[in-house]
Amino acid sequence: MLNDGLAAAATTAVEQCMALDSSESCVVVTDDKRRPIGEALYEVAAAITDDAALLQYPPGTQHGEEPPTPVPAAMADADVFLAPTTKSVSHTRARGDACDAGARGATLPGITEDVFTTGLDADYDTIAAHCRDVLPQVEDADEIRVTSPAGTDITFEPGGREWHADTGIVHEPGDFSNLPAGEVFVSPANANGTYVVDGTMRPHGLLEPGQQLRFEVEDGFVTEISDDEIREQVETGAEEVGRDAYNLAELGIGTNVGVTELVGSVLLDEKAAGTVHIAIGDDAGIGGDTDAPLHLDGIVREPTVIADGEEVALPQPE
């Protein structure tokens, strides 16, 4: 028997976000540490369709790592997939191939029961409306500059790469979202400058007041990292893919007005309205051409975003 919080969140995910129909198949992909959330999603799905399955495997070791061999086939064969996992499968070939095959899906990387119940307690139609407001302000810009009181001053050149809106509304074949949702993002072709994370970033979680992580970026690659633990993660990735591990992978703008404060979960905090997030590593799944075994997002508080000289009106928490 599901508790009320998990049941309500799972219902929002399966019914509002995914719009699962009784004629469709659905697979929930989870791991040993996220099984309660996987079971909640499965129970809601199984009440809608007889063609529902729950697939569980041991937790991975790194975000962006490919899941075990049976998982990609199950995702690609389903009409709908949901993936509450400890390590993110958002930026994997398995996820990309599934969407290319026509499956629509959502990943919930690093999700906890608290974040699940908080982040899915939202009106995703409202979040989608904020995405639709932000997207036209940035999608045709040649240059995006982001500054912040903590010292961020970095310029991105999308270079013709497509901006995406992660609305949480996943109703069409091939659609994909990261739940909890709410961001507009791009994998830039180039970037130069400095960004200072003063919100949330793995492995630290929510940073202490005054704590800052500083990154220098030149010609689309991170060249200096102030934090030893994050630097070690990137260096480990570089042992496998070389310089690509240092790729400046993403600029994202949060549009989830229901997130009123940062809680230490990258999955939720990167969606917070009034923030931006910047990522290092893999961007192959979001419109770039770099395949790397990591994707490290850092949240920047109180940003100013300027697109071709015009300040972007950012949504703010309710």
mmCIF file of N, CA, C and O in Angstrom, residues 74-173:
data_model
loop_
_atom_site.group_PDB
_atom_site.id
_atom_site.type_symbol
_atom_site.label_atom_id
_atom_site.label_comp_id
_atom_site.label_asym_id
_atom_site.label_seq_id
_atom_site.Cartn_x
_atom_site.Cartn_y
_atom_site.Cartn_z
ATOM 1 N N ALA A 74 14.434 -2.842 -23.239
ATOM 2 C CA ALA A 74 13.127 -2.657 -22.605
ATOM 3 C C ALA A 74 12.626 -1.224 -22.781
ATOM 4 O O ALA A 74 11.432 -0.998 -23.051
ATOM 5 N N MET A 75 13.524 -0.258 -22.648
ATOM 6 C CA MET A 75 13.135 1.141 -22.818
ATOM 7 C C MET A 75 12.696 1.422 -24.249
ATOM 8 O O MET A 75 11.690 2.096 -24.493
ATOM 9 N N ALA A 76 13.448 0.896 -25.216
ATOM 10 C CA ALA A 76 13.144 1.163 -26.620
ATOM 11 C C ALA A 76 11.868 0.472 -27.076
ATOM 12 O O ALA A 76 11.185 0.956 -27.990
ATOM 13 N N ASP A 77 11.532 -0.659 -26.455
ATOM 14 C CA ASP A 77 10.345 -1.410 -26.860
ATOM 15 C C ASP A 77 9.052 -0.862 -26.258
ATOM 16 O O ASP A 77 7.956 -1.211 -26.712
ATOM 17 N N ALA A 78 9.152 -0.028 -25.237
ATOM 18 C CA ALA A 78 7.965 0.474 -24.558
ATOM 19 C C ALA A 78 7.422 1.737 -25.229
ATOM 20 O O ALA A 78 8.153 2.467 -25.904
ATOM 21 N N ASP A 79 6.144 1.996 -25.016
ATOM 22 C CA ASP A 79 5.586 3.280 -25.428
ATOM 23 C C ASP A 79 6.018 4.386 -24.478
ATOM 24 O O ASP A 79 6.260 5.530 -24.898
ATOM 25 N N VAL A 80 6.115 4.036 -23.182
ATOM 26 C CA VAL A 80 6.460 4.994 -22.127
ATOM 27 C C VAL A 80 7.489 4.351 -21.214
ATOM 28 O O VAL A 80 7.365 3.176 -20.860
ATOM 29 N N PHE A 81 8.522 5.116 -20.834
ATOM 30 C CA PHE A 81 9.445 4.635 -19.808
ATOM 31 C C PHE A 81 9.647 5.712 -18.751
ATOM 32 O O PHE A 81 9.600 6.914 -19.034
ATOM 33 N N LEU A 82 9.834 5.266 -17.525
ATOM 34 C CA LEU A 82 10.183 6.138 -16.397
ATOM 35 C C LEU A 82 11.384 5.518 -15.702
ATOM 36 O O LEU A 82 11.429 4.304 -15.482
ATOM 37 N N ALA A 83 12.379 6.338 -15.361
ATOM 38 C CA ALA A 83 13.627 5.806 -14.828
ATOM 39 C C ALA A 83 14.068 6.540 -13.569
ATOM 40 O O ALA A 83 14.891 7.452 -13.626
ATOM 41 N N PRO A 84 13.513 6.149 -12.407
ATOM 42 C CA PRO A 84 14.031 6.667 -11.129
ATOM 43 C C PRO A 84 15.257 5.853 -10.716
ATOM 44 O O PRO A 84 15.135 4.711 -10.272
ATOM 45 N N THR A 85 16.444 6.419 -10.901
ATOM 46 C CA THR A 85 17.688 5.702 -10.650
ATOM 47 C C THR A 85 18.642 6.541 -9.817
ATOM 48 O O THR A 85 18.558 7.774 -9.806
ATOM 49 N N THR A 86 19.552 5.865 -9.141
ATOM 50 C CA THR A 86 20.546 6.555 -8.313
ATOM 51 C C THR A 86 21.490 7.374 -9.174
ATOM 52 O O THR A 86 21.778 8.534 -8.874
ATOM 53 N N LYS A 87 21.983 6.780 -10.241
ATOM 54 C CA LYS A 87 22.861 7.464 -11.183
ATOM 55 C C LYS A 87 22.091 7.755 -12.465
ATOM 56 O O LYS A 87 21.346 6.920 -12.960
ATOM 57 N N SER A 88 22.292 8.928 -13.005
ATOM 58 C CA SER A 88 21.489 9.403 -14.120
ATOM 59 C C SER A 88 21.688 8.581 -15.387
ATOM 60 O O SER A 88 22.824 8.279 -15.776
ATOM 61 N N VAL A 89 20.581 8.238 -16.035
ATOM 62 C CA VAL A 89 20.630 7.661 -17.374
ATOM 63 C C VAL A 89 20.136 8.667 -18.419
ATOM 64 O O VAL A 89 19.927 8.304 -19.581
ATOM 65 N N SER A 90 19.985 9.931 -18.017
ATOM 66 C CA SER A 90 19.502 10.959 -18.950
ATOM 67 C C SER A 90 20.427 11.100 -20.142
ATOM 68 O O SER A 90 19.985 11.206 -21.284
ATOM 69 N N HIS A 91 21.725 11.127 -19.867
ATOM 70 C CA HIS A 91 22.713 11.368 -20.910
ATOM 71 C C HIS A 91 23.388 10.056 -21.296
ATOM 72 O O HIS A 91 24.601 9.900 -21.198
ATOM 73 N N THR A 92 22.575 9.092 -21.725
ATOM 74 C CA THR A 92 23.093 7.790 -22.147
ATOM 75 C C THR A 92 22.565 7.459 -23.531
ATOM 76 O O THR A 92 21.531 7.972 -23.964
ATOM 77 N N ARG A 93 23.262 6.565 -24.203
ATOM 78 C CA ARG A 93 22.782 6.090 -25.500
ATOM 79 C C ARG A 93 21.473 5.332 -25.326
ATOM 80 O O ARG A 93 20.601 5.375 -26.204
ATOM 81 N N ALA A 94 21.333 4.631 -24.187
ATOM 82 C CA ALA A 94 20.105 3.870 -23.942
ATOM 83 C C ALA A 94 18.886 4.785 -23.967
ATOM 84 O O ALA A 94 17.867 4.469 -24.611
ATOM 85 N N ARG A 95 18.977 5.897 -23.299
ATOM 86 C CA ARG A 95 17.853 6.836 -23.261
ATOM 87 C C ARG A 95 17.627 7.463 -24.629
ATOM 88 O O ARG A 95 16.502 7.539 -25.134
ATOM 89 N N GLY A 96 18.710 7.902 -25.266
ATOM 90 C CA GLY A 96 18.582 8.526 -26.577
ATOM 91 C C GLY A 96 18.027 7.583 -27.621
ATOM 92 O O GLY A 96 17.155 7.959 -28.424
ATOM 93 N N ASP A 97 18.511 6.343 -27.603
ATOM 94 C CA ASP A 97 18.024 5.362 -28.585
ATOM 95 C C ASP A 97 16.549 5.037 -28.360
ATOM 96 O O ASP A 97 15.800 4.813 -29.324
ATOM 97 N N ALA A 98 16.129 5.004 -27.086
ATOM 98 C CA ALA A 98 14.729 4.723 -26.791
ATOM 99 C C ALA A 98 13.827 5.813 -27.371
ATOM 100 O O ALA A 98 12.794 5.522 -27.987
ATOM 101 N N CYS A 99 14.222 7.066 -27.178
ATOM 102 C CA CYS A 99 13.417 8.166 -27.722
ATOM 103 C C CYS A 99 13.458 8.166 -29.248
ATOM 104 O O CYS A 99 12.449 8.442 -29.904
ATOM 105 N N ASP A 100 14.617 7.838 -29.820
ATOM 106 C CA ASP A 100 14.709 7.754 -31.280
ATOM 107 C C ASP A 100 13.787 6.667 -31.828
ATOM 108 O O ASP A 100 13.294 6.765 -32.961
ATOM 109 N N ALA A 101 13.570 5.621 -31.014
ATOM 110 C CA ALA A 101 12.684 4.532 -31.433
ATOM 111 C C ALA A 101 11.207 4.872 -31.260
ATOM 112 O O ALA A 101 10.341 4.074 -31.622
ATOM 113 N N GLY A 102 10.927 6.047 -30.695
ATOM 114 C CA GLY A 102 9.543 6.489 -30.550
ATOM 115 C C GLY A 102 8.988 6.410 -29.146
ATOM 116 O O GLY A 102 7.854 6.825 -28.903
ATOM 117 N N ALA A 103 9.778 5.877 -28.205
ATOM 118 C CA ALA A 103 9.317 5.864 -26.816
ATOM 119 C C ALA A 103 9.359 7.279 -26.249
ATOM 120 O O ALA A 103 10.237 8.070 -26.599
ATOM 121 N N ARG A 104 8.412 7.600 -25.404
ATOM 122 C CA ARG A 104 8.480 8.863 -24.678
ATOM 123 C C ARG A 104 8.809 8.519 -23.224
ATOM 124 O O ARG A 104 8.334 7.502 -22.697
ATOM 125 N N GLY A 105 9.629 9.358 -22.594
ATOM 126 C CA GLY A 105 10.065 8.935 -21.278
ATOM 127 C C GLY A 105 10.525 10.062 -20.389
ATOM 128 O O GLY A 105 10.691 11.212 -20.818
ATOM 129 N N ALA A 106 10.742 9.704 -19.131
ATOM 130 C CA ALA A 106 11.248 10.633 -18.136
ATOM 131 C C ALA A 106 12.257 9.916 -17.266
ATOM 132 O O ALA A 106 12.038 8.779 -16.864
ATOM 133 N N THR A 107 13.350 10.591 -16.990
ATOM 134 C CA THR A 107 14.334 10.094 -16.032
ATOM 135 C C THR A 107 14.219 10.902 -14.751
ATOM 136 O O THR A 107 13.873 12.082 -14.771
ATOM 137 N N LEU A 108 14.508 10.235 -13.631
ATOM 138 C CA LEU A 108 14.458 10.879 -12.323
ATOM 139 C C LEU A 108 15.766 10.552 -11.597
ATOM 140 O O LEU A 108 15.800 9.786 -10.642
ATOM 141 N N PRO A 109 16.887 11.112 -12.055
ATOM 142 C CA PRO A 109 18.193 10.719 -11.519
ATOM 143 C C PRO A 109 18.439 11.220 -10.105
ATOM 144 O O PRO A 109 18.187 12.385 -9.785
ATOM 145 N N GLY A 110 18.912 10.327 -9.252
ATOM 146 C CA GLY A 110 19.222 10.699 -7.879
ATOM 147 C C GLY A 110 18.007 11.048 -7.052
ATOM 148 O O GLY A 110 18.134 11.629 -5.965
ATOM 149 N N ILE A 111 16.828 10.673 -7.518
ATOM 150 C CA ILE A 111 15.592 11.067 -6.848
ATOM 151 C C ILE A 111 15.514 10.451 -5.452
ATOM 152 O O ILE A 111 15.895 9.313 -5.243
ATOM 153 N N THR A 112 15.043 11.237 -4.499
ATOM 154 C CA THR A 112 14.744 10.737 -3.159
ATOM 155 C C THR A 112 13.241 10.834 -2.948
ATOM 156 O O THR A 112 12.538 11.527 -3.701
ATOM 157 N N GLU A 113 12.755 10.168 -1.924
ATOM 158 C CA GLU A 113 11.314 10.231 -1.671
ATOM 159 C C GLU A 113 10.864 11.654 -1.357
ATOM 160 O O GLU A 113 9.794 12.081 -1.793
ATOM 161 N N ASP A 114 11.692 12.423 -0.621
ATOM 162 C CA ASP A 114 11.335 13.809 -0.307
ATOM 163 C C ASP A 114 11.285 14.667 -1.569
ATOM 164 O O ASP A 114 10.353 15.455 -1.762
ATOM 165 N N VAL A 115 12.303 14.524 -2.424
ATOM 166 C CA VAL A 115 12.331 15.309 -3.657
ATOM 167 C C VAL A 115 11.204 14.876 -4.592
ATOM 168 O O VAL A 115 10.576 15.707 -5.260
ATOM 169 N N PHE A 116 10.902 13.597 -4.621
ATOM 170 C CA PHE A 116 9.818 13.080 -5.457
ATOM 171 C C PHE A 116 8.492 13.697 -5.049
ATOM 172 O O PHE A 116 7.738 14.198 -5.897
ATOM 173 N N THR A 117 8.198 13.672 -3.767
ATOM 174 C CA THR A 117 6.914 14.195 -3.312
ATOM 175 C C THR A 117 6.853 15.713 -3.403
ATOM 176 O O THR A 117 5.793 16.276 -3.726
ATOM 177 N N THR A 118 7.994 16.405 -3.184
ATOM 178 C CA THR A 118 8.012 17.868 -3.286
ATOM 179 C C THR A 118 7.991 18.328 -4.732
ATOM 180 O O THR A 118 7.208 19.198 -5.121
ATOM 181 N N GLY A 119 8.865 17.736 -5.555
ATOM 182 C CA GLY A 119 9.023 18.202 -6.926
ATOM 183 C C GLY A 119 7.868 17.864 -7.826
ATOM 184 O O GLY A 119 7.622 18.556 -8.826
ATOM 185 N N LEU A 120 7.144 16.800 -7.525
ATOM 186 C CA LEU A 120 5.991 16.432 -8.352
ATOM 187 C C LEU A 120 4.699 17.028 -7.820
ATOM 188 O O LEU A 120 3.636 16.831 -8.417
ATOM 189 N N ASP A 121 4.793 17.766 -6.707
ATOM 190 C CA ASP A 121 3.638 18.491 -6.182
ATOM 191 C C ASP A 121 3.595 19.853 -6.876
ATOM 192 O O ASP A 121 3.891 20.888 -6.284
ATOM 193 N N ALA A 122 3.278 19.827 -8.162
ATOM 194 C CA ALA A 122 3.338 21.030 -8.975
ATOM 195 C C ALA A 122 2.339 20.915 -10.111
ATOM 196 O O ALA A 122 1.923 19.821 -10.486
ATOM 197 N N ASP A 123 1.980 22.070 -10.661
ATOM 198 C CA ASP A 123 1.117 22.106 -11.844
ATOM 199 C C ASP A 123 2.032 22.229 -13.054
ATOM 200 O O ASP A 123 2.587 23.301 -13.329
ATOM 201 N N TYR A 124 2.195 21.134 -13.766
ATOM 202 C CA TYR A 124 3.136 21.139 -14.872
ATOM 203 C C TYR A 124 2.632 21.907 -16.090
ATOM 204 O O TYR A 124 3.427 22.293 -16.957
ATOM 205 N N ASP A 125 1.366 22.190 -16.158
ATOM 206 C CA ASP A 125 0.882 23.078 -17.207
ATOM 207 C C ASP A 125 1.412 24.498 -16.989
ATOM 208 O O ASP A 125 1.774 25.196 -17.941
ATOM 209 N N THR A 126 1.470 24.935 -15.724
ATOM 210 C CA THR A 126 2.034 26.252 -15.404
ATOM 211 C C THR A 126 3.525 26.294 -15.699
ATOM 212 O O THR A 126 4.042 27.272 -16.263
ATOM 213 N N ILE A 127 4.233 25.233 -15.337
ATOM 214 C CA ILE A 127 5.668 25.167 -15.618
ATOM 215 C C ILE A 127 5.913 25.221 -17.116
ATOM 216 O O ILE A 127 6.823 25.925 -17.595
ATOM 217 N N ALA A 128 5.101 24.502 -17.889
ATOM 218 C CA ALA A 128 5.236 24.533 -19.344
ATOM 219 C C ALA A 128 5.018 25.937 -19.894
ATOM 220 O O ALA A 128 5.702 26.366 -20.836
ATOM 221 N N ALA A 129 4.089 26.678 -19.304
ATOM 222 C CA ALA A 129 3.832 28.047 -19.758
ATOM 223 C C ALA A 129 5.048 28.936 -19.532
ATOM 224 O O ALA A 129 5.385 29.782 -20.374
ATOM 225 N N HIS A 130 5.727 28.763 -18.394
ATOM 226 C CA HIS A 130 6.946 29.556 -18.142
ATOM 227 C C HIS A 130 8.052 29.169 -19.118
ATOM 228 O O HIS A 130 8.816 30.040 -19.571
ATOM 229 N N CYS A 131 8.160 27.895 -19.463
ATOM 230 C CA CYS A 131 9.128 27.484 -20.478
ATOM 231 C C CYS A 131 8.830 28.165 -21.809
ATOM 232 O O CYS A 131 9.744 28.655 -22.496
ATOM 233 N N ARG A 132 7.558 28.209 -22.172
ATOM 234 C CA ARG A 132 7.172 28.831 -23.439
ATOM 235 C C ARG A 132 7.440 30.329 -23.430
ATOM 236 O O ARG A 132 7.633 30.943 -24.495
ATOM 237 N N ASP A 133 7.477 30.947 -22.257
ATOM 238 C CA ASP A 133 7.779 32.375 -22.150
ATOM 239 C C ASP A 133 9.272 32.640 -22.306
ATOM 240 O O ASP A 133 9.689 33.597 -22.964
ATOM 241 N N VAL A 134 10.106 31.784 -21.700
ATOM 242 C CA VAL A 134 11.550 31.990 -21.737
ATOM 243 C C VAL A 134 12.138 31.633 -23.096
ATOM 244 O O VAL A 134 13.017 32.339 -23.613
ATOM 245 N N LEU A 135 11.662 30.558 -23.701
ATOM 246 C CA LEU A 135 12.287 30.026 -24.909
ATOM 247 C C LEU A 135 12.431 31.055 -26.027
ATOM 248 O O LEU A 135 13.529 31.198 -26.595
ATOM 249 N N PRO A 136 11.390 31.805 -26.397
ATOM 250 C CA PRO A 136 11.559 32.752 -27.511
ATOM 251 C C PRO A 136 12.508 33.910 -27.197
ATOM 252 O O PRO A 136 12.987 34.578 -28.109
ATOM 253 N N GLN A 137 12.780 34.139 -25.909
ATOM 254 C CA GLN A 137 13.703 35.208 -25.546
ATOM 255 C C GLN A 137 15.165 34.830 -25.807
ATOM 256 O O GLN A 137 16.025 35.710 -25.912
ATOM 257 N N VAL A 138 15.428 33.521 -25.913
ATOM 258 C CA VAL A 138 16.824 33.089 -26.045
ATOM 259 C C VAL A 138 17.120 32.276 -27.302
ATOM 260 O O VAL A 138 18.267 32.195 -27.741
ATOM 261 N N GLU A 139 16.112 31.666 -27.917
ATOM 262 C CA GLU A 139 16.389 30.626 -28.915
ATOM 263 C C GLU A 139 17.036 31.135 -30.193
ATOM 264 O O GLU A 139 17.689 30.354 -30.901
ATOM 265 N N ASP A 140 16.901 32.414 -30.521
ATOM 266 C CA ASP A 140 17.507 32.936 -31.750
ATOM 267 C C ASP A 140 18.747 33.783 -31.481
ATOM 268 O O ASP A 140 19.318 34.361 -32.414
ATOM 269 N N ALA A 141 19.185 33.858 -30.234
ATOM 270 C CA ALA A 141 20.316 34.718 -29.880
ATOM 271 C C ALA A 141 21.640 34.100 -30.330
ATOM 272 O O ALA A 141 21.844 32.896 -30.243
ATOM 273 N N ASP A 142 22.527 34.959 -30.792
ATOM 274 C CA ASP A 142 23.880 34.522 -31.155
ATOM 275 C C ASP A 142 24.780 34.435 -29.927
ATOM 276 O O ASP A 142 25.768 33.687 -29.940
ATOM 277 N N GLU A 143 24.431 35.205 -28.886
ATOM 278 C CA GLU A 143 25.290 35.267 -27.703
ATOM 279 C C GLU A 143 24.438 35.406 -26.446
ATOM 280 O O GLU A 143 23.512 36.213 -26.398
ATOM 281 N N ILE A 144 24.747 34.593 -25.462
ATOM 282 C CA ILE A 144 24.067 34.657 -24.168
ATOM 283 C C ILE A 144 25.130 34.941 -23.112
ATOM 284 O O ILE A 144 26.096 34.190 -22.961
ATOM 285 N N ARG A 145 24.947 36.006 -22.373
ATOM 286 C CA ARG A 145 25.872 36.338 -21.287
ATOM 287 C C ARG A 145 25.163 36.138 -19.952
ATOM 288 O O ARG A 145 24.012 36.563 -19.794
ATOM 289 N N VAL A 146 25.851 35.489 -19.017
ATOM 290 C CA VAL A 146 25.301 35.256 -17.684
ATOM 291 C C VAL A 146 26.247 35.874 -16.663
ATOM 292 O O VAL A 146 27.457 35.596 -16.671
ATOM 293 N N THR A 147 25.696 36.698 -15.785
ATOM 294 C CA THR A 147 26.465 37.263 -14.671
ATOM 295 C C THR A 147 25.725 36.978 -13.371
ATOM 296 O O THR A 147 24.544 36.644 -13.368
ATOM 297 N N SER A 148 26.452 37.106 -12.261
ATOM 298 C CA SER A 148 25.814 36.914 -10.951
ATOM 299 C C SER A 148 26.592 37.686 -9.902
ATOM 300 O O SER A 148 27.780 37.993 -10.087
ATOM 301 N N PRO A 149 25.944 37.971 -8.745
ATOM 302 C CA PRO A 149 26.630 38.693 -7.673
ATOM 303 C C PRO A 149 27.858 37.955 -7.137
ATOM 304 O O PRO A 149 28.785 38.587 -6.619
ATOM 305 N N ALA A 150 27.887 36.627 -7.255
ATOM 306 C CA ALA A 150 29.019 35.852 -6.724
ATOM 307 C C ALA A 150 30.244 35.905 -7.619
ATOM 308 O O ALA A 150 31.315 35.425 -7.230
ATOM 309 N N GLY A 151 30.109 36.465 -8.829
ATOM 310 C CA GLY A 151 31.282 36.609 -9.693
ATOM 311 C C GLY A 151 31.189 35.923 -11.034
ATOM 312 O O GLY A 151 32.141 35.953 -11.817
ATOM 313 N N THR A 152 30.063 35.309 -11.333
ATOM 314 C CA THR A 152 29.884 34.702 -12.652
ATOM 315 C C THR A 152 29.886 35.778 -13.727
ATOM 316 O O THR A 152 29.216 36.797 -13.597
ATOM 317 N N ASP A 153 30.651 35.542 -14.776
ATOM 318 C CA ASP A 153 30.616 36.391 -15.969
ATOM 319 C C ASP A 153 31.109 35.532 -17.121
ATOM 320 O O ASP A 153 32.301 35.392 -17.361
ATOM 321 N N ILE A 154 30.160 34.928 -17.818
ATOM 322 C CA ILE A 154 30.489 33.967 -18.851
ATOM 323 C C ILE A 154 29.574 34.186 -20.047
ATOM 324 O O ILE A 154 28.393 34.521 -19.886
ATOM 325 N N THR A 155 30.151 34.023 -21.236
ATOM 326 C CA THR A 155 29.413 34.225 -22.473
ATOM 327 C C THR A 155 29.331 32.914 -23.246
ATOM 328 O O THR A 155 30.341 32.224 -23.422
ATOM 329 N N PHE A 156 28.128 32.583 -23.692
ATOM 330 C CA PHE A 156 27.871 31.351 -24.433
ATOM 331 C C PHE A 156 27.488 31.695 -25.869
ATOM 332 O O PHE A 156 26.756 32.653 -26.103
ATOM 333 N N GLU A 157 27.945 30.866 -26.798
ATOM 334 C CA GLU A 157 27.550 30.983 -28.190
ATOM 335 C C GLU A 157 26.844 29.682 -28.590
ATOM 336 O O GLU A 157 27.497 28.648 -28.760
ATOM 337 N N PRO A 158 25.518 29.699 -28.705
ATOM 338 C CA PRO A 158 24.803 28.473 -29.077
ATOM 339 C C PRO A 158 25.242 27.909 -30.424
ATOM 340 O O PRO A 158 25.224 26.686 -30.627
ATOM 341 N N GLY A 159 25.620 28.797 -31.344
ATOM 342 C CA GLY A 159 26.151 28.337 -32.611
ATOM 343 C C GLY A 159 25.177 27.539 -33.455
ATOM 344 O O GLY A 159 25.566 26.607 -34.156
ATOM 345 N N GLY A 160 23.920 27.886 -33.376
ATOM 346 C CA GLY A 160 22.927 27.179 -34.171
ATOM 347 C C GLY A 160 22.371 25.930 -33.521
ATOM 348 O O GLY A 160 21.460 25.290 -34.072
ATOM 349 N N ARG A 161 22.890 25.544 -32.359
ATOM 350 C CA ARG A 161 22.349 24.369 -31.670
ATOM 351 C C ARG A 161 20.981 24.709 -31.069
ATOM 352 O O ARG A 161 20.729 25.824 -30.638
ATOM 353 N N GLU A 162 20.137 23.702 -31.041
ATOM 354 C CA GLU A 162 18.737 23.907 -30.653
ATOM 355 C C GLU A 162 18.589 24.056 -29.142
ATOM 356 O O GLU A 162 19.169 23.309 -28.361
ATOM 357 N N TRP A 163 17.795 25.055 -28.741
ATOM 358 C CA TRP A 163 17.360 25.165 -27.360
ATOM 359 C C TRP A 163 16.221 24.170 -27.122
ATOM 360 O O TRP A 163 15.414 23.921 -28.017
ATOM 361 N N HIS A 164 16.155 23.643 -25.909
ATOM 362 C CA HIS A 164 15.115 22.684 -25.550
ATOM 363 C C HIS A 164 14.344 23.191 -24.334
ATOM 364 O O HIS A 164 14.911 23.844 -23.454
ATOM 365 N N ALA A 165 13.075 22.850 -24.284
ATOM 366 C CA ALA A 165 12.231 23.180 -23.133
ATOM 367 C C ALA A 165 11.847 21.881 -22.435
ATOM 368 O O ALA A 165 11.183 21.024 -23.023
ATOM 369 N N ASP A 166 12.299 21.742 -21.206
ATOM 370 C CA ASP A 166 11.945 20.572 -20.398
ATOM 371 C C ASP A 166 10.740 20.954 -19.556
ATOM 372 O O ASP A 166 10.861 21.462 -18.446
ATOM 373 N N THR A 167 9.564 20.697 -20.107
ATOM 374 C CA THR A 167 8.325 21.178 -19.501
ATOM 375 C C THR A 167 7.712 20.208 -18.506
ATOM 376 O O THR A 167 6.870 20.590 -17.694
ATOM 377 N N GLY A 168 8.116 18.939 -18.597
ATOM 378 C CA GLY A 168 7.462 17.921 -17.792
ATOM 379 C C GLY A 168 6.221 17.350 -18.451
ATOM 380 O O GLY A 168 5.633 16.397 -17.950
ATOM 381 N N ILE A 169 5.831 17.908 -19.585
ATOM 382 C CA ILE A 169 4.691 17.396 -20.349
ATOM 383 C C ILE A 169 5.251 16.529 -21.477
ATOM 384 O O ILE A 169 5.855 17.042 -22.427
ATOM 385 N N VAL A 170 5.063 15.209 -21.348
ATOM 386 C CA VAL A 170 5.718 14.255 -22.250
ATOM 387 C C VAL A 170 4.624 13.411 -22.905
ATOM 388 O O VAL A 170 4.363 12.279 -22.495
ATOM 389 N N HIS A 171 3.998 13.969 -23.927
ATOM 390 C CA HIS A 171 2.795 13.356 -24.490
ATOM 391 C C HIS A 171 2.975 12.829 -25.909
ATOM 392 O O HIS A 171 2.098 12.108 -26.401
ATOM 393 N N GLU A 172 4.078 13.189 -26.582
ATOM 394 C CA GLU A 172 4.253 12.803 -27.971
ATOM 395 C C GLU A 172 5.364 11.775 -28.116
ATOM 396 O O GLU A 172 6.320 11.773 -27.334
ATOM 397 N N PRO A 173 5.285 10.891 -29.112
ATOM 398 C CA PRO A 173 6.345 9.902 -29.318
ATOM 399 C C PRO A 173 7.718 10.563 -29.432
ATOM 400 O O PRO A 173 7.872 11.571 -30.134
#
